[in-house]
Coordinates of C-alpha atoms and ligand atoms in Angstrom, one line a residue:
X26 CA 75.2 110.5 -145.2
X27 CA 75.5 109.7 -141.3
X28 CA 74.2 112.4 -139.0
X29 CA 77.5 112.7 -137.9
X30 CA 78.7 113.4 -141.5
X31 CA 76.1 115.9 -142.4
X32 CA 77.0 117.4 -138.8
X33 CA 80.7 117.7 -140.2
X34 CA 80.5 118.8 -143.5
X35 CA 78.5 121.7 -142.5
X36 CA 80.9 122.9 -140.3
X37 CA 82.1 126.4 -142.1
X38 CA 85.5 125.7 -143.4
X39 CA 85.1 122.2 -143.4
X40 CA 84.7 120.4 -147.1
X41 CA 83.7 117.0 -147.4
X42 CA 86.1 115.6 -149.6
X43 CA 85.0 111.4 -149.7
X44 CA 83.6 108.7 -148.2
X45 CA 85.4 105.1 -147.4
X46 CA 83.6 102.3 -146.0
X47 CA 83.5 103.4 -143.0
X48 CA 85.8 107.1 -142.5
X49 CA 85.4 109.9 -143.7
X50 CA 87.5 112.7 -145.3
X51 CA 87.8 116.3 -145.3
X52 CA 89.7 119.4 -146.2
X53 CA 90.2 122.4 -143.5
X54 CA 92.5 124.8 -143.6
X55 CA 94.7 123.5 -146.2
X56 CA 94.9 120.1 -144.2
X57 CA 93.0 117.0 -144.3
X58 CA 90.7 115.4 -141.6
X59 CA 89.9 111.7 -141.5
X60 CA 87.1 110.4 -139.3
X61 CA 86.8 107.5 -138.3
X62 CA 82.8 106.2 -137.5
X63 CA 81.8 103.2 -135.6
X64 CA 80.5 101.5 -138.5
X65 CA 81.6 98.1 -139.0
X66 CA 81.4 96.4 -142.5
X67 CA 80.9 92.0 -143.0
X68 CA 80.5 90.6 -146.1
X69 CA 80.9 93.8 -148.4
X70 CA 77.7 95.3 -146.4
X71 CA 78.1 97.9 -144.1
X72 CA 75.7 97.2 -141.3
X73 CA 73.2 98.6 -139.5
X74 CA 74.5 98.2 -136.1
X75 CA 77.7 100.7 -134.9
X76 CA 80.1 99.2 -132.5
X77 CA 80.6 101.3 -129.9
X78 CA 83.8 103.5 -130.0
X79 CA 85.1 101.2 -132.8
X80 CA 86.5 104.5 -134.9
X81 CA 88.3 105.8 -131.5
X82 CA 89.8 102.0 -130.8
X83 CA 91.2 101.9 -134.6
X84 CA 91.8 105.9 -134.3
X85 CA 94.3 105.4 -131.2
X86 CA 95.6 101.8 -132.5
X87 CA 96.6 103.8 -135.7
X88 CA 98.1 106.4 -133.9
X89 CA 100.1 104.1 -131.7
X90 CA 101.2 102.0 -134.6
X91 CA 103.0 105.5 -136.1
X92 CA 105.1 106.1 -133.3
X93 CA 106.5 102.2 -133.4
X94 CA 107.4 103.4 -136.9
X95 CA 108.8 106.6 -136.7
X96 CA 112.6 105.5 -137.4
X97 CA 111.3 103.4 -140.6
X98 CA 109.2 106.1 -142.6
X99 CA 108.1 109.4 -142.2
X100 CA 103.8 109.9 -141.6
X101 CA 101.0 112.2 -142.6
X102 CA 99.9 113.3 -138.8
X103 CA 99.9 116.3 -137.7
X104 CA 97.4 115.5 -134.1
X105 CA 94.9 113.7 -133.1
X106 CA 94.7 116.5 -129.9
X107 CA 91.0 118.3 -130.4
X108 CA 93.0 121.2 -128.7
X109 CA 95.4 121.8 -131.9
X110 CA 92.7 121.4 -134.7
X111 CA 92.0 124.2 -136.4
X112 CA 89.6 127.2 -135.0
X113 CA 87.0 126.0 -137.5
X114 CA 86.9 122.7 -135.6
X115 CA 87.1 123.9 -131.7
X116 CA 83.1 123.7 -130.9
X117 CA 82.6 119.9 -132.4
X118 CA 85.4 118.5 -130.1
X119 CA 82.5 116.1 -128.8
X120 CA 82.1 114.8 -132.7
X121 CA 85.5 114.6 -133.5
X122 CA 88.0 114.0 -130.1
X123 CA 89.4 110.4 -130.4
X124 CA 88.3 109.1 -133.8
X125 CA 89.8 112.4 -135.7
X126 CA 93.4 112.7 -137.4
X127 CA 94.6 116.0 -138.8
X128 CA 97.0 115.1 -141.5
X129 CA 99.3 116.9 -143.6
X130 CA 97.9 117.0 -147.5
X131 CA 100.2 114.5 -149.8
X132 CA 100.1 114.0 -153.2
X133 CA 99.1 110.2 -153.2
X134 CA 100.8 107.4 -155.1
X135 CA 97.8 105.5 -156.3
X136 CA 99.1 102.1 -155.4
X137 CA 97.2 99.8 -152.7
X138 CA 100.4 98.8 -150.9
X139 CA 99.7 95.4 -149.5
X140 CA 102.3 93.1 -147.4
X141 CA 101.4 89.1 -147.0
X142 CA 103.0 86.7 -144.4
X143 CA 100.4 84.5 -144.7
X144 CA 98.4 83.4 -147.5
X145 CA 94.4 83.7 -147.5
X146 CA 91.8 86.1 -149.5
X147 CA 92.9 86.9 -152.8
X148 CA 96.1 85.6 -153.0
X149 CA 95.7 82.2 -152.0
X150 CA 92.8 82.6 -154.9
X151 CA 95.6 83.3 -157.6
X152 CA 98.1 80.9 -156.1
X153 CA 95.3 78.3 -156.5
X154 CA 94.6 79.1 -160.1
X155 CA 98.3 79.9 -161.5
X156 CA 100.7 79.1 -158.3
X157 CA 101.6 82.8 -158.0
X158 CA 100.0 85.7 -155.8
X159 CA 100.3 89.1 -158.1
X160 CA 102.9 87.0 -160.2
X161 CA 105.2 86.6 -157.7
X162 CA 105.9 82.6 -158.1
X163 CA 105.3 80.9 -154.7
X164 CA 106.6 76.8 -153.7
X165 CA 103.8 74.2 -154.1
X166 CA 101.4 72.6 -151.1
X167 CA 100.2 76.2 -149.3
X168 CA 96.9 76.1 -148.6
X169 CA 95.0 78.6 -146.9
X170 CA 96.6 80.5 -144.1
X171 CA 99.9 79.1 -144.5
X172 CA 103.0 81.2 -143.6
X173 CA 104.9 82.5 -146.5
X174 CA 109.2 82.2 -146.1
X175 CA 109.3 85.6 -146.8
X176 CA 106.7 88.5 -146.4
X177 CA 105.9 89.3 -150.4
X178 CA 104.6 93.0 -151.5
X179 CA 101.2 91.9 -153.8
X180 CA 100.2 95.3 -154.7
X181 CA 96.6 96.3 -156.0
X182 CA 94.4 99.3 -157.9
X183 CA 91.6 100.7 -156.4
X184 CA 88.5 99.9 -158.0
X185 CA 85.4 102.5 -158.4
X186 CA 83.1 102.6 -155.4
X187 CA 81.3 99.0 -154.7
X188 CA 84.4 96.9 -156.6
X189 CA 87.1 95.2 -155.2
X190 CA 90.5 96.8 -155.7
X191 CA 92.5 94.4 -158.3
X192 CA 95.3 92.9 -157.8
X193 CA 98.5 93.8 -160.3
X194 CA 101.9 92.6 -160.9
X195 CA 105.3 94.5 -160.1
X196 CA 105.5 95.1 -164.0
X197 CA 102.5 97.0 -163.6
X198 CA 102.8 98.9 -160.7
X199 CA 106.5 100.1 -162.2
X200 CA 104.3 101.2 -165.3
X201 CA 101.7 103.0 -163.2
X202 CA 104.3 105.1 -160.9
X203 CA 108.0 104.5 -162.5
X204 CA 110.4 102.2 -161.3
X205 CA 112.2 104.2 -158.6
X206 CA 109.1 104.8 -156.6
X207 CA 107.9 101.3 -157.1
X208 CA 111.2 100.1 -155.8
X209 CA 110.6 102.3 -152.2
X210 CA 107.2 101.9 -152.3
X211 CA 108.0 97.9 -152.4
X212 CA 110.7 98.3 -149.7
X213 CA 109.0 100.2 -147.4
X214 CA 105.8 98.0 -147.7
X215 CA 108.1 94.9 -146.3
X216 CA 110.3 97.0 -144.0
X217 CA 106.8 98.1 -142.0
X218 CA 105.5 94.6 -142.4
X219 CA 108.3 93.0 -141.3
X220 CA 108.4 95.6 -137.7
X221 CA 104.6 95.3 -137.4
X222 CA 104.6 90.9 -137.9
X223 CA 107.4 90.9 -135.3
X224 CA 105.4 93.3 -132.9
X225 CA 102.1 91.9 -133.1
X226 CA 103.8 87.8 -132.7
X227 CA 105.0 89.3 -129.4
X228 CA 101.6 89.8 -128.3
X229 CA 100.0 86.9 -129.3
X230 CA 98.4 88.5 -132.8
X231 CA 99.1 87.4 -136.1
X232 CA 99.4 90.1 -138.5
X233 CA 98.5 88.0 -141.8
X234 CA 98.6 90.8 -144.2
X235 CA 98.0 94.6 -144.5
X236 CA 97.5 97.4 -146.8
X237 CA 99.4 100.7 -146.6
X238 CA 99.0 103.5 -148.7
X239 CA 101.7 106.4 -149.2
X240 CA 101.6 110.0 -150.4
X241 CA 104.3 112.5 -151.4
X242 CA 105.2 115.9 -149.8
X243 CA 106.1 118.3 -152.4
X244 CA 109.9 117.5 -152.2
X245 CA 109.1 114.1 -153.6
X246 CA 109.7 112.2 -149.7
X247 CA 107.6 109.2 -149.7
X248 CA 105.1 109.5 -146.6
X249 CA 102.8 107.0 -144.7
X250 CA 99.7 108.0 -144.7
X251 CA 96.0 106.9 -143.5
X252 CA 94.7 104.9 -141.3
X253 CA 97.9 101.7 -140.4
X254 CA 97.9 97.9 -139.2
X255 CA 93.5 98.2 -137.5
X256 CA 91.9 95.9 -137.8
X257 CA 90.0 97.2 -141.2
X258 CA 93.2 97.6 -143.1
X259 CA 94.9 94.3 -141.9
X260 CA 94.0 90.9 -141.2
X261 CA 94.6 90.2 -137.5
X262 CA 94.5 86.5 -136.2
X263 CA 94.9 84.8 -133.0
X264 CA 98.2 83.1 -132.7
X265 CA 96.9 80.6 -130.8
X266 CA 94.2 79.3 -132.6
X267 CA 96.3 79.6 -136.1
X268 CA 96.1 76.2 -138.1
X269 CA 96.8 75.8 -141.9
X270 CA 94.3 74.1 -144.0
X271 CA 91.0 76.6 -143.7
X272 CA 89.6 79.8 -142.8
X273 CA 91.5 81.3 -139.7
X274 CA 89.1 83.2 -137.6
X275 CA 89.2 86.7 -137.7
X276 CA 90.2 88.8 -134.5
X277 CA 87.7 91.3 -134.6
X278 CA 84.8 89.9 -137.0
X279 CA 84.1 86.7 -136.0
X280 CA 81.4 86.9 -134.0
X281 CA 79.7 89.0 -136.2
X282 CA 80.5 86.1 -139.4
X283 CA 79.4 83.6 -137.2
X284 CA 76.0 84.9 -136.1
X285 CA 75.4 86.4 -139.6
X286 CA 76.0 83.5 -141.4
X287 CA 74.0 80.8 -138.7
X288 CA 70.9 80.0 -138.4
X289 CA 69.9 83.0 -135.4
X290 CA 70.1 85.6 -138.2
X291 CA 67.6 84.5 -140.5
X292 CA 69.5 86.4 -144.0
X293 CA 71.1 84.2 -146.6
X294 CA 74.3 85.6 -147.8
X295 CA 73.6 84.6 -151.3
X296 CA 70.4 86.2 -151.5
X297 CA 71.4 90.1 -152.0
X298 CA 69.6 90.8 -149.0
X299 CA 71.0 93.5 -146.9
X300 CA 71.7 91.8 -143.9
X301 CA 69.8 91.9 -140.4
X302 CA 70.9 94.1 -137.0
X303 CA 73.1 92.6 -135.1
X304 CA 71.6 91.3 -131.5
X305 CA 72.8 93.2 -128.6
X306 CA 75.6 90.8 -127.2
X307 CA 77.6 90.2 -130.6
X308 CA 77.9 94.2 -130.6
X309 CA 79.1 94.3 -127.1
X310 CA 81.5 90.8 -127.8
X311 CA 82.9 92.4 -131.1
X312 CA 83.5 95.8 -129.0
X313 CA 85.2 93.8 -126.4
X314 CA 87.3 92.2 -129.4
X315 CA 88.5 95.5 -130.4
X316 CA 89.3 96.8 -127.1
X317 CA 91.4 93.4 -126.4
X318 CA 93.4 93.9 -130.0
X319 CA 94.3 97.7 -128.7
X320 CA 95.4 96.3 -125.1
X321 CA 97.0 93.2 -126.6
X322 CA 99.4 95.0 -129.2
X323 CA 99.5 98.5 -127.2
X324 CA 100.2 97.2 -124.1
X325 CA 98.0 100.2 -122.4
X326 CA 94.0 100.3 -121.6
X327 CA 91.7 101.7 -124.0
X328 CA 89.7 105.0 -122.2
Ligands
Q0Z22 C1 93.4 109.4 -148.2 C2 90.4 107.9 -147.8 C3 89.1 108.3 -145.8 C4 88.0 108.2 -147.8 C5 92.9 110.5 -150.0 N1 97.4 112.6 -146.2 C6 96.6 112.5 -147.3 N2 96.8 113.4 -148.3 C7 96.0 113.3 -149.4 N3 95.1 112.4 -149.6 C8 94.8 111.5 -148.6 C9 95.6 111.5 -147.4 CL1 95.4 110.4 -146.1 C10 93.8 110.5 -148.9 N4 92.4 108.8 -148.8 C11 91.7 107.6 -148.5 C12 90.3 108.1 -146.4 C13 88.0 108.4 -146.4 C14 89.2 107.9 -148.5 F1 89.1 108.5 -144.4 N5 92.1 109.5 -149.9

């Protein structure tokens, strides 16, 4: 546990509730708190080296992202304003203001919710072994980062801590949560995808793919919730370097890849090492990366 962590959960009021890569989750006053830290994960390691003011960046992106969705699908926030939080919060503003989200308390639907344009990652894994990504049958000759004719819903089940989440077929998601909420669940997923793609193109930002997941008030209304369409939930590429055939690079992580994985760093990816610090200039680069991303798509600076 971060020192900002321990510092939270012992907060009276406050209960720590779980940990994700790199957020946090609690309970106070009947509501939740997510938290989003600095921390950046490459490689399925989280590493040593914060970037600076990476949770607010993805905190505000997230926040921004709601309201361009507002008319598509209800959302789980009640404020990011330190100002409303409640009481129990008021004299840890300076640990919380800009990387914190109050949310109302859903029941989830335990569905990873993923939309692909383009195909990379897992699915172009499946479509190169069977043709299909999560059964869905797609035309022959993609390769990697091609762009689908039609964004598909792949969704997945989230794996215990350290696996992967695995992909499943519709068949199975209608067995897991009934085919009605499958169905919205499905819709949805494209609807959001399909506002965010068009968005993001605008600014010069591919939005490959992305993972939603959705809770459900008591009345049974389907609600967005978490953290939407960062950086850590979504792959973001730069239209203007996008070329079928291999690896796009990533918006935000590349630097980081590319000095992990040269010959500066000194770690071998393959050798279960925990990687190395980052040097000084590919924290400040990556920063600057995430910055850009909120200015590109927001159209407003990052303070
Ligand atoms: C989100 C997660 C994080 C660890 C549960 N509005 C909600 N109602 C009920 N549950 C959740 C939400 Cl967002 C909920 N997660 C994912 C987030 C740290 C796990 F910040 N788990």
């Amino acid at each position: 546990m971060s020192a900002a962590t321990a510092a939270i959960a012992d907060i009276p009021g406050v209960r720590h509730l779980g940990s994700g890569k790199v957020r946090e989750l609690y309970e106070v006053d009947g509501k939740l708190l997510l938290v989003a830290s600095d921390r950046i994960s490459a490689y399925d390691y989280v590493l040593e080296s914060p970037i600076p003011d990476k949770g607010k960046i993805l905190t505000q992106l997230s926040l921004w992202w709601f309201g361009q969705l507002t008319d598509l699908v209800p959302n789980h926030l009640v404020t990011t304003d330190p100002a409303m939080f409640p009481v129990e919060l008021r004299d840890h503003k300076d640990l919380l203001s800009g990387r914190s989200m109050l949310c109302e308390r859903l029941s989830m639907i335990e569905i990873e919710c993923v939309a692909r344009g383009y195909l990379t990652g897992s699915g172009l894994s499946e479509y190169d072994e069977r043709g299909t990504a999560c059964g869905i049958a797609l035309p022959p000759g993609l390769v990697d980062g091609s762009r689908l004719a039609e964004p598909i819903f792949t969704p997945a089940a989230k794996a215990a801590v350290g696996e992967h989440d695995e992909n499943i077929d519709f068949a199975e998601t209608v067995r897991r949560v009934g085919s009605d909420l499958a169905n919205e669940i499905r819709e949805l997923t494209i609807a959001i995808y399909r506002r965010a793609h068009e968005i993001a193109a605008g600014r010069g930002i591919i939005l490959a793919d992305t993972k939603f997941e959705f809770g459900q008030r008591a009345d049974g209304t389907v609600v967005l919730a978490d953290e939407v369409l960062t950086p850590d939930s979504s792959r973001f590429w730069p239209a203007d370097l996008w070329e079928p055939g291999h690896p796009q690079p990533s918006y935000d992580k590349q630097y980081v890849r590319d000095w992990l994985t040269g010959p500066e760093s000194g770690w071998d990816r393959k050798s279960g090492e925990f990687p190395p610090p980052l040097p000084e200039d590919v924290v400040e680069r990556t920063r600057a990366r995430y910055v850009e991303a909120y200015e590109k798509l927001t159209g407003s600076k990052f303070e």
